[in-house]
């Protein structure tokens, strides 16, 4: 069977760069420097490089297993490897992960809006606005989502210019002495960088929508490199502005830095930073929401619109239950653990299982 949908539904392989990178960058960029310093401290930038390098291996694994899937996605691969019933159960487990992924992103951003801008607005109102925007985009189809990913990567990138202001106050001595930590310290720090690369796993769902997908792997690796470089740059800027002790007590260091930016015609530049993060998180939400809709369509035979609205209603219910920073932190930790298991546990297991099946098929053909 074909591993690519018809051309009028698919997008050029070049856009895989923006699809994958767009789903990897999100709300975690606001607070990750304060998390990854555990263990490696000022050398935590090495942990970003380690995690970034590992995601290239995961991308290769994803392409490997999908190239041996009948329809080119994880849904058909599950049925192919485990049968229809168990395969659908495993796919619905991925659907649960999708709900966790989106609800964490939405609730974390709503918390930022609460603290910085809309102190008196109930979280459910902000959640509805985000969800309705995402529903409108996802209802347009995968090509519309791809266009949103493209522009939501390009336009916010202009804000990188503003990091010139905090760099004027950089304390480069904060990095010294270099590389003084041992492997155990990096082992503590690197897992905390895993949430930075979550999002690549949704390639398991939209792979058939990429034209010439077997030759598109270079764009996926370019996207992973782009993500690693972006987080490394932000980490270096934050590390030069804050020392380790300050970072331990700073929740959103990236936003704190924006408060020092002064432009004559713009009094509160940090507000612009807060609102700029909406187009940054939008690709993550839209791609994951589309993925959840596809899972319901192909496992429980729901039509696209009912599946989209059912997923959105479930998301609203979940997000509405997340109250208080401690609950949000626990949910974020749950996503980190789930994503780590999926990327570094389940996907390698699929590679092993697919390889074993291929080996037995080759031997059987050889015997015949």
mmCIF file with all atom_site columns, C-alpha atoms in Angstrom, residues 102-319:
data_model
loop_
_atom_site.group_PDB
_atom_site.id
_atom_site.type_symbol
_atom_site.label_atom_id
_atom_site.label_alt_id
_atom_site.label_comp_id
_atom_site.label_asym_id
_atom_site.label_entity_id
_atom_site.label_seq_id
_atom_site.pdbx_PDB_ins_code
_atom_site.Cartn_x
_atom_site.Cartn_y
_atom_site.Cartn_z
_atom_site.occupancy
_atom_site.B_iso_or_equiv
_atom_site.pdbx_formal_charge
_atom_site.auth_seq_id
_atom_site.auth_comp_id
_atom_site.auth_asym_id
_atom_site.auth_atom_id
_atom_site.pdbx_PDB_model_num
ATOM 1   C CA . UNK A 1 102 ? -1.493  19.484 24.425 1.00 0.00 ? 102 UNK A CA 1
ATOM 2   C CA . UNK A 1 103 ? -3.056  20.082 27.851 1.00 0.00 ? 103 UNK A CA 1
ATOM 3   C CA . UNK A 1 104 ? 0.364   20.656 29.440 1.00 0.00 ? 104 UNK A CA 1
ATOM 4   C CA . UNK A 1 105 ? 1.283   23.173 26.751 1.00 0.00 ? 105 UNK A CA 1
ATOM 5   C CA . UNK A 1 106 ? -2.015  25.053 27.021 1.00 0.00 ? 106 UNK A CA 1
ATOM 6   C CA . UNK A 1 107 ? -2.145  25.127 30.828 1.00 0.00 ? 107 UNK A CA 1
ATOM 7   C CA . UNK A 1 108 ? 1.481   26.231 31.133 1.00 0.00 ? 108 UNK A CA 1
ATOM 8   C CA . UNK A 1 109 ? 0.891   29.115 28.735 1.00 0.00 ? 109 UNK A CA 1
ATOM 9   C CA . UNK A 1 110 ? -2.350  30.080 30.485 1.00 0.00 ? 110 UNK A CA 1
ATOM 10  C CA . UNK A 1 111 ? -0.377  30.227 33.747 1.00 0.00 ? 111 UNK A CA 1
ATOM 11  C CA . UNK A 1 112 ? 2.101   32.636 32.142 1.00 0.00 ? 112 UNK A CA 1
ATOM 12  C CA . UNK A 1 113 ? -0.779  34.803 30.908 1.00 0.00 ? 113 UNK A CA 1
ATOM 13  C CA . UNK A 1 114 ? -2.283  34.750 34.404 1.00 0.00 ? 114 UNK A CA 1
ATOM 14  C CA . UNK A 1 115 ? 0.873   35.900 36.125 1.00 0.00 ? 115 UNK A CA 1
ATOM 15  C CA . UNK A 1 116 ? 2.062   38.484 33.607 1.00 0.00 ? 116 UNK A CA 1
ATOM 16  C CA . UNK A 1 117 ? -1.019  39.959 31.937 1.00 0.00 ? 117 UNK A CA 1
ATOM 17  C CA . UNK A 1 118 ? -4.520  38.701 32.782 1.00 0.00 ? 118 UNK A CA 1
ATOM 18  C CA . UNK A 1 119 ? -4.450  38.249 36.553 1.00 0.00 ? 119 UNK A CA 1
ATOM 19  C CA . UNK A 1 120 ? -8.234  38.370 36.924 1.00 0.00 ? 120 UNK A CA 1
ATOM 20  C CA . UNK A 1 121 ? -9.271  36.315 33.900 1.00 0.00 ? 121 UNK A CA 1
ATOM 21  C CA . UNK A 1 122 ? -10.433 32.756 34.655 1.00 0.00 ? 122 UNK A CA 1
ATOM 22  C CA . UNK A 1 123 ? -8.269  30.092 33.072 1.00 0.00 ? 123 UNK A CA 1
ATOM 23  C CA . UNK A 1 124 ? -11.223 28.501 31.251 1.00 0.00 ? 124 UNK A CA 1
ATOM 24  C CA . UNK A 1 125 ? -11.762 31.647 29.165 1.00 0.00 ? 125 UNK A CA 1
ATOM 25  C CA . UNK A 1 126 ? -8.145  31.730 28.011 1.00 0.00 ? 126 UNK A CA 1
ATOM 26  C CA . UNK A 1 127 ? -8.245  27.984 27.362 1.00 0.00 ? 127 UNK A CA 1
ATOM 27  C CA . UNK A 1 128 ? -11.334 28.321 25.156 1.00 0.00 ? 128 UNK A CA 1
ATOM 28  C CA . UNK A 1 129 ? -9.685  31.080 23.103 1.00 0.00 ? 129 UNK A CA 1
ATOM 29  C CA . UNK A 1 130 ? -6.594  28.933 22.506 1.00 0.00 ? 130 UNK A CA 1
ATOM 30  C CA . UNK A 1 131 ? -8.643  25.835 21.704 1.00 0.00 ? 131 UNK A CA 1
ATOM 31  C CA . UNK A 1 132 ? -11.026 27.615 19.318 1.00 0.00 ? 132 UNK A CA 1
ATOM 32  C CA . UNK A 1 133 ? -8.089  29.110 17.430 1.00 0.00 ? 133 UNK A CA 1
ATOM 33  C CA . UNK A 1 134 ? -6.488  25.680 17.174 1.00 0.00 ? 134 UNK A CA 1
ATOM 34  C CA . UNK A 1 135 ? -9.759  24.016 16.104 1.00 0.00 ? 135 UNK A CA 1
ATOM 35  C CA . UNK A 1 136 ? -10.204 26.596 13.330 1.00 0.00 ? 136 UNK A CA 1
ATOM 36  C CA . UNK A 1 137 ? -6.706  25.873 12.005 1.00 0.00 ? 137 UNK A CA 1
ATOM 37  C CA . UNK A 1 138 ? -6.918  22.082 12.290 1.00 0.00 ? 138 UNK A CA 1
ATOM 38  C CA . UNK A 1 139 ? -10.316 22.043 10.562 1.00 0.00 ? 139 UNK A CA 1
ATOM 39  C CA . UNK A 1 140 ? -8.591  23.504 7.495  1.00 0.00 ? 140 UNK A CA 1
ATOM 40  C CA . UNK A 1 141 ? -6.548  20.348 7.021  1.00 0.00 ? 141 UNK A CA 1
ATOM 41  C CA . UNK A 1 142 ? -2.910  19.367 7.176  1.00 0.00 ? 142 UNK A CA 1
ATOM 42  C CA . UNK A 1 143 ? -1.745  21.816 4.497  1.00 0.00 ? 143 UNK A CA 1
ATOM 43  C CA . UNK A 1 144 ? -3.180  24.730 6.492  1.00 0.00 ? 144 UNK A CA 1
ATOM 44  C CA . UNK A 1 145 ? -1.452  23.439 9.624  1.00 0.00 ? 145 UNK A CA 1
ATOM 45  C CA . UNK A 1 146 ? 1.821   23.285 7.691  1.00 0.00 ? 146 UNK A CA 1
ATOM 46  C CA . UNK A 1 147 ? 1.409   26.902 6.600  1.00 0.00 ? 147 UNK A CA 1
ATOM 47  C CA . UNK A 1 148 ? 0.803   27.933 10.210 1.00 0.00 ? 148 UNK A CA 1
ATOM 48  C CA . UNK A 1 149 ? 3.927   26.035 11.292 1.00 0.00 ? 149 UNK A CA 1
ATOM 49  C CA . UNK A 1 150 ? 5.960   27.832 8.632  1.00 0.00 ? 150 UNK A CA 1
ATOM 50  C CA . UNK A 1 151 ? 4.885   31.342 9.627  1.00 0.00 ? 151 UNK A CA 1
ATOM 51  C CA . UNK A 1 152 ? 4.900   30.582 13.350 1.00 0.00 ? 152 UNK A CA 1
ATOM 52  C CA . UNK A 1 153 ? 8.558   29.628 13.027 1.00 0.00 ? 153 UNK A CA 1
ATOM 53  C CA . UNK A 1 154 ? 9.595   32.511 10.769 1.00 0.00 ? 154 UNK A CA 1
ATOM 54  C CA . UNK A 1 155 ? 7.798   35.455 12.418 1.00 0.00 ? 155 UNK A CA 1
ATOM 55  C CA . UNK A 1 156 ? 8.724   34.835 16.095 1.00 0.00 ? 156 UNK A CA 1
ATOM 56  C CA . UNK A 1 157 ? 12.347  34.322 15.012 1.00 0.00 ? 157 UNK A CA 1
ATOM 57  C CA . UNK A 1 158 ? 12.534  38.085 14.467 1.00 0.00 ? 158 UNK A CA 1
ATOM 58  C CA . UNK A 1 159 ? 12.410  38.435 18.259 1.00 0.00 ? 159 UNK A CA 1
ATOM 59  C CA . UNK A 1 160 ? 15.874  36.903 18.480 1.00 0.00 ? 160 UNK A CA 1
ATOM 60  C CA . UNK A 1 161 ? 17.232  40.323 17.560 1.00 0.00 ? 161 UNK A CA 1
ATOM 61  C CA . UNK A 1 162 ? 16.022  41.673 20.907 1.00 0.00 ? 162 UNK A CA 1
ATOM 62  C CA . UNK A 1 163 ? 18.441  39.394 22.771 1.00 0.00 ? 163 UNK A CA 1
ATOM 63  C CA . UNK A 1 164 ? 21.088  41.933 21.850 1.00 0.00 ? 164 UNK A CA 1
ATOM 64  C CA . UNK A 1 165 ? 19.936  44.000 24.845 1.00 0.00 ? 165 UNK A CA 1
ATOM 65  C CA . UNK A 1 166 ? 20.590  41.399 27.582 1.00 0.00 ? 166 UNK A CA 1
ATOM 66  C CA . UNK A 1 167 ? 23.852  40.447 25.883 1.00 0.00 ? 167 UNK A CA 1
ATOM 67  C CA . UNK A 1 168 ? 25.083  43.976 26.574 1.00 0.00 ? 168 UNK A CA 1
ATOM 68  C CA . UNK A 1 169 ? 25.052  43.009 30.259 1.00 0.00 ? 169 UNK A CA 1
ATOM 69  C CA . UNK A 1 170 ? 26.517  39.547 29.729 1.00 0.00 ? 170 UNK A CA 1
ATOM 70  C CA . UNK A 1 171 ? 28.894  38.115 32.323 1.00 0.00 ? 171 UNK A CA 1
ATOM 71  C CA . UNK A 1 172 ? 30.865  35.613 30.284 1.00 0.00 ? 172 UNK A CA 1
ATOM 72  C CA . UNK A 1 173 ? 32.825  34.577 33.346 1.00 0.00 ? 173 UNK A CA 1
ATOM 73  C CA . UNK A 1 174 ? 29.696  32.709 34.475 1.00 0.00 ? 174 UNK A CA 1
ATOM 74  C CA . UNK A 1 175 ? 30.791  29.855 32.173 1.00 0.00 ? 175 UNK A CA 1
ATOM 75  C CA . UNK A 1 176 ? 34.178  29.463 33.835 1.00 0.00 ? 176 UNK A CA 1
ATOM 76  C CA . UNK A 1 177 ? 35.694  27.085 34.649 1.00 0.00 ? 177 UNK A CA 1
ATOM 77  C CA . UNK A 1 178 ? 34.555  25.044 31.655 1.00 0.00 ? 178 UNK A CA 1
ATOM 78  C CA . UNK A 1 179 ? 33.755  21.327 31.698 1.00 0.00 ? 179 UNK A CA 1
ATOM 79  C CA . UNK A 1 180 ? 34.505  20.682 35.356 1.00 0.00 ? 180 UNK A CA 1
ATOM 80  C CA . UNK A 1 181 ? 31.674  18.195 35.915 1.00 0.00 ? 181 UNK A CA 1
ATOM 81  C CA . UNK A 1 182 ? 31.771  14.423 35.591 1.00 0.00 ? 182 UNK A CA 1
ATOM 82  C CA . UNK A 1 183 ? 29.500  12.013 33.709 1.00 0.00 ? 183 UNK A CA 1
ATOM 83  C CA . UNK A 1 184 ? 27.169  11.583 36.697 1.00 0.00 ? 184 UNK A CA 1
ATOM 84  C CA . UNK A 1 185 ? 26.382  15.318 36.680 1.00 0.00 ? 185 UNK A CA 1
ATOM 85  C CA . UNK A 1 186 ? 25.522  15.282 32.992 1.00 0.00 ? 186 UNK A CA 1
ATOM 86  C CA . UNK A 1 187 ? 23.381  12.193 33.609 1.00 0.00 ? 187 UNK A CA 1
ATOM 87  C CA . UNK A 1 188 ? 21.292  14.258 36.018 1.00 0.00 ? 188 UNK A CA 1
ATOM 88  C CA . UNK A 1 189 ? 21.081  17.256 33.732 1.00 0.00 ? 189 UNK A CA 1
ATOM 89  C CA . UNK A 1 190 ? 20.521  15.677 30.297 1.00 0.00 ? 190 UNK A CA 1
ATOM 90  C CA . UNK A 1 191 ? 17.142  14.014 31.109 1.00 0.00 ? 191 UNK A CA 1
ATOM 91  C CA . UNK A 1 192 ? 15.821  17.429 32.129 1.00 0.00 ? 192 UNK A CA 1
ATOM 92  C CA . UNK A 1 193 ? 16.542  18.619 28.593 1.00 0.00 ? 193 UNK A CA 1
ATOM 93  C CA . UNK A 1 194 ? 14.359  15.890 27.035 1.00 0.00 ? 194 UNK A CA 1
ATOM 94  C CA . UNK A 1 195 ? 11.144  18.038 27.173 1.00 0.00 ? 195 UNK A CA 1
ATOM 95  C CA . UNK A 1 196 ? 12.941  20.460 24.853 1.00 0.00 ? 196 UNK A CA 1
ATOM 96  C CA . UNK A 1 197 ? 12.902  17.933 21.995 1.00 0.00 ? 197 UNK A CA 1
ATOM 97  C CA . UNK A 1 198 ? 9.444   16.457 22.533 1.00 0.00 ? 198 UNK A CA 1
ATOM 98  C CA . UNK A 1 199 ? 7.307   16.864 19.426 1.00 0.00 ? 199 UNK A CA 1
ATOM 99  C CA . UNK A 1 200 ? 9.417   14.842 17.012 1.00 0.00 ? 200 UNK A CA 1
ATOM 100 C CA . UNK A 1 201 ? 7.267   11.803 17.868 1.00 0.00 ? 201 UNK A CA 1
ATOM 101 C CA . UNK A 1 202 ? 4.303   13.257 15.940 1.00 0.00 ? 202 UNK A CA 1
ATOM 102 C CA . UNK A 1 203 ? 6.209   12.454 12.760 1.00 0.00 ? 203 UNK A CA 1
ATOM 103 C CA . UNK A 1 204 ? 4.856   8.965  13.444 1.00 0.00 ? 204 UNK A CA 1
ATOM 104 C CA . UNK A 1 205 ? 1.428   10.306 12.430 1.00 0.00 ? 205 UNK A CA 1
ATOM 105 C CA . UNK A 1 206 ? 2.000   12.859 9.662  1.00 0.00 ? 206 UNK A CA 1
ATOM 106 C CA . UNK A 1 207 ? 4.760   11.022 7.781  1.00 0.00 ? 207 UNK A CA 1
ATOM 107 C CA . UNK A 1 208 ? 2.378   9.924  4.950  1.00 0.00 ? 208 UNK A CA 1
ATOM 108 C CA . UNK A 1 209 ? 1.534   13.591 4.346  1.00 0.00 ? 209 UNK A CA 1
ATOM 109 C CA . UNK A 1 210 ? 5.125   14.425 3.353  1.00 0.00 ? 210 UNK A CA 1
ATOM 110 C CA . UNK A 1 211 ? 5.915   14.182 -0.351 1.00 0.00 ? 211 UNK A CA 1
ATOM 111 C CA . UNK A 1 212 ? 8.842   11.893 -1.203 1.00 0.00 ? 212 UNK A CA 1
ATOM 112 C CA . UNK A 1 213 ? 8.941   11.050 2.484  1.00 0.00 ? 213 UNK A CA 1
ATOM 113 C CA . UNK A 1 214 ? 11.624  8.383  2.121  1.00 0.00 ? 214 UNK A CA 1
ATOM 114 C CA . UNK A 1 215 ? 14.030  11.109 0.957  1.00 0.00 ? 215 UNK A CA 1
ATOM 115 C CA . UNK A 1 216 ? 12.864  13.739 3.460  1.00 0.00 ? 216 UNK A CA 1
ATOM 116 C CA . UNK A 1 217 ? 15.029  12.616 6.353  1.00 0.00 ? 217 UNK A CA 1
ATOM 117 C CA . UNK A 1 218 ? 17.599  15.372 5.771  1.00 0.00 ? 218 UNK A CA 1
ATOM 118 C CA . UNK A 1 219 ? 14.940  18.011 6.522  1.00 0.00 ? 219 UNK A CA 1
ATOM 119 C CA . UNK A 1 220 ? 14.042  16.273 9.771  1.00 0.00 ? 220 UNK A CA 1
ATOM 120 C CA . UNK A 1 221 ? 17.689  16.287 10.843 1.00 0.00 ? 221 UNK A CA 1
ATOM 121 C CA . UNK A 1 222 ? 17.981  19.935 9.857  1.00 0.00 ? 222 UNK A CA 1
ATOM 122 C CA . UNK A 1 223 ? 14.924  20.698 12.020 1.00 0.00 ? 223 UNK A CA 1
ATOM 123 C CA . UNK A 1 224 ? 16.445  18.835 14.980 1.00 0.00 ? 224 UNK A CA 1
ATOM 124 C CA . UNK A 1 225 ? 19.691  20.775 14.553 1.00 0.00 ? 225 UNK A CA 1
ATOM 125 C CA . UNK A 1 226 ? 17.734  24.035 14.353 1.00 0.00 ? 226 UNK A CA 1
ATOM 126 C CA . UNK A 1 227 ? 15.959  23.201 17.613 1.00 0.00 ? 227 UNK A CA 1
ATOM 127 C CA . UNK A 1 228 ? 19.197  22.308 19.384 1.00 0.00 ? 228 UNK A CA 1
ATOM 128 C CA . UNK A 1 229 ? 20.916  25.497 18.187 1.00 0.00 ? 229 UNK A CA 1
ATOM 129 C CA . UNK A 1 230 ? 17.974  27.652 19.299 1.00 0.00 ? 230 UNK A CA 1
ATOM 130 C CA . UNK A 1 231 ? 17.835  26.197 22.815 1.00 0.00 ? 231 UNK A CA 1
ATOM 131 C CA . UNK A 1 232 ? 21.615  26.362 23.104 1.00 0.00 ? 232 UNK A CA 1
ATOM 132 C CA . UNK A 1 233 ? 21.564  30.040 22.144 1.00 0.00 ? 233 UNK A CA 1
ATOM 133 C CA . UNK A 1 234 ? 18.834  30.882 24.658 1.00 0.00 ? 234 UNK A CA 1
ATOM 134 C CA . UNK A 1 235 ? 20.636  28.907 27.366 1.00 0.00 ? 235 UNK A CA 1
ATOM 135 C CA . UNK A 1 236 ? 23.881  30.776 26.752 1.00 0.00 ? 236 UNK A CA 1
ATOM 136 C CA . UNK A 1 237 ? 22.139  34.152 26.917 1.00 0.00 ? 237 UNK A CA 1
ATOM 137 C CA . UNK A 1 238 ? 20.408  33.230 30.180 1.00 0.00 ? 238 UNK A CA 1
ATOM 138 C CA . UNK A 1 239 ? 23.593  31.774 31.696 1.00 0.00 ? 239 UNK A CA 1
ATOM 139 C CA . UNK A 1 240 ? 25.508  34.969 30.950 1.00 0.00 ? 240 UNK A CA 1
ATOM 140 C CA . UNK A 1 241 ? 22.834  37.107 32.608 1.00 0.00 ? 241 UNK A CA 1
ATOM 141 C CA . UNK A 1 242 ? 22.037  34.986 35.706 1.00 0.00 ? 242 UNK A CA 1
ATOM 142 C CA . UNK A 1 243 ? 24.386  33.080 37.941 1.00 0.00 ? 243 UNK A CA 1
ATOM 143 C CA . UNK A 1 244 ? 23.525  29.565 39.118 1.00 0.00 ? 244 UNK A CA 1
ATOM 144 C CA . UNK A 1 245 ? 22.028  30.623 42.454 1.00 0.00 ? 245 UNK A CA 1
ATOM 145 C CA . UNK A 1 246 ? 19.784  33.197 40.782 1.00 0.00 ? 246 UNK A CA 1
ATOM 146 C CA . UNK A 1 247 ? 18.567  30.630 38.246 1.00 0.00 ? 247 UNK A CA 1
ATOM 147 C CA . UNK A 1 248 ? 17.552  28.240 41.017 1.00 0.00 ? 248 UNK A CA 1
ATOM 148 C CA . UNK A 1 249 ? 15.035  30.831 42.242 1.00 0.00 ? 249 UNK A CA 1
ATOM 149 C CA . UNK A 1 250 ? 13.829  32.157 38.870 1.00 0.00 ? 250 UNK A CA 1
ATOM 150 C CA . UNK A 1 251 ? 10.759  30.522 37.312 1.00 0.00 ? 251 UNK A CA 1
ATOM 151 C CA . UNK A 1 252 ? 10.791  32.084 33.830 1.00 0.00 ? 252 UNK A CA 1
ATOM 152 C CA . UNK A 1 253 ? 14.292  33.469 33.240 1.00 0.00 ? 253 UNK A CA 1
ATOM 153 C CA . UNK A 1 254 ? 13.659  34.056 29.538 1.00 0.00 ? 254 UNK A CA 1
ATOM 154 C CA . UNK A 1 255 ? 10.758  36.384 30.365 1.00 0.00 ? 255 UNK A CA 1
ATOM 155 C CA . UNK A 1 256 ? 12.708  38.103 33.133 1.00 0.00 ? 256 UNK A CA 1
ATOM 156 C CA . UNK A 1 257 ? 15.384  39.009 30.611 1.00 0.00 ? 257 UNK A CA 1
ATOM 157 C CA . UNK A 1 258 ? 12.768  40.661 28.392 1.00 0.00 ? 258 UNK A CA 1
ATOM 158 C CA . UNK A 1 259 ? 11.996  43.170 31.170 1.00 0.00 ? 259 UNK A CA 1
ATOM 159 C CA . UNK A 1 260 ? 15.359  44.903 30.683 1.00 0.00 ? 260 UNK A CA 1
ATOM 160 C CA . UNK A 1 261 ? 14.596  45.706 27.033 1.00 0.00 ? 261 UNK A CA 1
ATOM 161 C CA . UNK A 1 262 ? 13.755  49.382 26.737 1.00 0.00 ? 262 UNK A CA 1
ATOM 162 C CA . UNK A 1 263 ? 12.401  50.954 23.549 1.00 0.00 ? 263 UNK A CA 1
ATOM 163 C CA . UNK A 1 264 ? 11.163  54.589 23.609 1.00 0.00 ? 264 UNK A CA 1
ATOM 164 C CA . UNK A 1 265 ? 7.787   53.832 22.017 1.00 0.00 ? 265 UNK A CA 1
ATOM 165 C CA . UNK A 1 266 ? 7.174   50.555 23.921 1.00 0.00 ? 266 UNK A CA 1
ATOM 166 C CA . UNK A 1 267 ? 6.906   50.706 27.721 1.00 0.00 ? 267 UNK A CA 1
ATOM 167 C CA . UNK A 1 268 ? 6.372   47.019 28.610 1.00 0.00 ? 268 UNK A CA 1
ATOM 168 C CA . UNK A 1 269 ? 8.350   44.972 26.121 1.00 0.00 ? 269 UNK A CA 1
ATOM 169 C CA . UNK A 1 270 ? 7.863   41.854 28.273 1.00 0.00 ? 270 UNK A CA 1
ATOM 170 C CA . UNK A 1 271 ? 4.168   41.932 27.291 1.00 0.00 ? 271 UNK A CA 1
ATOM 171 C CA . UNK A 1 272 ? 5.201   41.560 23.666 1.00 0.00 ? 272 UNK A CA 1
ATOM 172 C CA . UNK A 1 273 ? 7.322   38.560 24.664 1.00 0.00 ? 273 UNK A CA 1
ATOM 173 C CA . UNK A 1 274 ? 4.371   36.941 26.442 1.00 0.00 ? 274 UNK A CA 1
ATOM 174 C CA . UNK A 1 275 ? 2.020   37.368 23.488 1.00 0.00 ? 275 UNK A CA 1
ATOM 175 C CA . UNK A 1 276 ? 4.773   36.357 21.063 1.00 0.00 ? 276 UNK A CA 1
ATOM 176 C CA . UNK A 1 277 ? 4.718   32.939 22.677 1.00 0.00 ? 277 UNK A CA 1
ATOM 177 C CA . UNK A 1 278 ? 1.208   32.214 21.404 1.00 0.00 ? 278 UNK A CA 1
ATOM 178 C CA . UNK A 1 279 ? 2.342   31.724 17.778 1.00 0.00 ? 279 UNK A CA 1
ATOM 179 C CA . UNK A 1 280 ? 5.293   29.729 19.146 1.00 0.00 ? 280 UNK A CA 1
ATOM 180 C CA . UNK A 1 281 ? 3.089   27.189 20.960 1.00 0.00 ? 281 UNK A CA 1
ATOM 181 C CA . UNK A 1 282 ? 0.427   27.129 18.232 1.00 0.00 ? 282 UNK A CA 1
ATOM 182 C CA . UNK A 1 283 ? 2.251   24.638 15.933 1.00 0.00 ? 283 UNK A CA 1
ATOM 183 C CA . UNK A 1 284 ? 2.682   22.189 18.837 1.00 0.00 ? 284 UNK A CA 1
ATOM 184 C CA . UNK A 1 285 ? -0.985  22.353 19.730 1.00 0.00 ? 285 UNK A CA 1
ATOM 185 C CA . UNK A 1 286 ? -2.271  22.174 16.136 1.00 0.00 ? 286 UNK A CA 1
ATOM 186 C CA . UNK A 1 287 ? -0.046  19.300 15.007 1.00 0.00 ? 287 UNK A CA 1
ATOM 187 C CA . UNK A 1 288 ? -0.815  17.280 18.151 1.00 0.00 ? 288 UNK A CA 1
ATOM 188 C CA . UNK A 1 289 ? -4.545  18.068 17.913 1.00 0.00 ? 289 UNK A CA 1
ATOM 189 C CA . UNK A 1 290 ? -4.573  16.987 14.275 1.00 0.00 ? 290 UNK A CA 1
ATOM 190 C CA . UNK A 1 291 ? -2.708  13.822 15.273 1.00 0.00 ? 291 UNK A CA 1
ATOM 191 C CA . UNK A 1 292 ? -5.242  13.005 17.978 1.00 0.00 ? 292 UNK A CA 1
ATOM 192 C CA . UNK A 1 293 ? -8.054  13.514 15.482 1.00 0.00 ? 293 UNK A CA 1
ATOM 193 C CA . UNK A 1 294 ? -6.380  11.126 13.018 1.00 0.00 ? 294 UNK A CA 1
ATOM 194 C CA . UNK A 1 295 ? -6.043  8.469  15.704 1.00 0.00 ? 295 UNK A CA 1
ATOM 195 C CA . UNK A 1 296 ? -9.765  8.610  16.541 1.00 0.00 ? 296 UNK A CA 1
ATOM 196 C CA . UNK A 1 297 ? -10.662 8.531  12.848 1.00 0.00 ? 297 UNK A CA 1
ATOM 197 C CA . UNK A 1 298 ? -8.623  5.409  12.153 1.00 0.00 ? 298 UNK A CA 1
ATOM 198 C CA . UNK A 1 299 ? -9.165  3.455  15.374 1.00 0.00 ? 299 UNK A CA 1
ATOM 199 C CA . UNK A 1 300 ? -12.785 4.091  16.389 1.00 0.00 ? 300 UNK A CA 1
ATOM 200 C CA . UNK A 1 301 ? -14.003 5.160  12.918 1.00 0.00 ? 301 UNK A CA 1
ATOM 201 C CA . UNK A 1 302 ? -15.145 8.646  13.917 1.00 0.00 ? 302 UNK A CA 1
ATOM 202 C CA . UNK A 1 303 ? -15.465 11.264 11.191 1.00 0.00 ? 303 UNK A CA 1
ATOM 203 C CA . UNK A 1 304 ? -12.963 14.115 11.217 1.00 0.00 ? 304 UNK A CA 1
ATOM 204 C CA . UNK A 1 305 ? -15.165 16.886 12.671 1.00 0.00 ? 305 UNK A CA 1
ATOM 205 C CA . UNK A 1 306 ? -16.667 14.836 15.536 1.00 0.00 ? 306 UNK A CA 1
ATOM 206 C CA . UNK A 1 307 ? -13.195 13.484 16.357 1.00 0.00 ? 307 UNK A CA 1
ATOM 207 C CA . UNK A 1 308 ? -11.776 17.018 16.424 1.00 0.00 ? 308 UNK A CA 1
ATOM 208 C CA . UNK A 1 309 ? -14.510 18.337 18.711 1.00 0.00 ? 309 UNK A CA 1
ATOM 209 C CA . UNK A 1 310 ? -14.400 15.306 20.996 1.00 0.00 ? 310 UNK A CA 1
ATOM 210 C CA . UNK A 1 311 ? -10.635 15.711 21.421 1.00 0.00 ? 311 UNK A CA 1
ATOM 211 C CA . UNK A 1 312 ? -11.029 19.424 22.088 1.00 0.00 ? 312 UNK A CA 1
ATOM 212 C CA . UNK A 1 313 ? -13.748 18.844 24.705 1.00 0.00 ? 313 UNK A CA 1
ATOM 213 C CA . UNK A 1 314 ? -11.548 16.281 26.459 1.00 0.00 ? 314 UNK A CA 1
ATOM 214 C CA . UNK A 1 315 ? -8.688  18.772 26.429 1.00 0.00 ? 315 UNK A CA 1
ATOM 215 C CA . UNK A 1 316 ? -10.852 21.497 27.926 1.00 0.00 ? 316 UNK A CA 1
ATOM 216 C CA . UNK A 1 317 ? -11.981 19.174 30.725 1.00 0.00 ? 317 UNK A CA 1
ATOM 217 C CA . UNK A 1 318 ? -8.394  18.134 31.501 1.00 0.00 ? 318 UNK A CA 1
ATOM 218 C CA . UNK A 1 319 ? -7.003  21.679 31.437 1.00 0.00 ? 319 UNK A CA 1
#
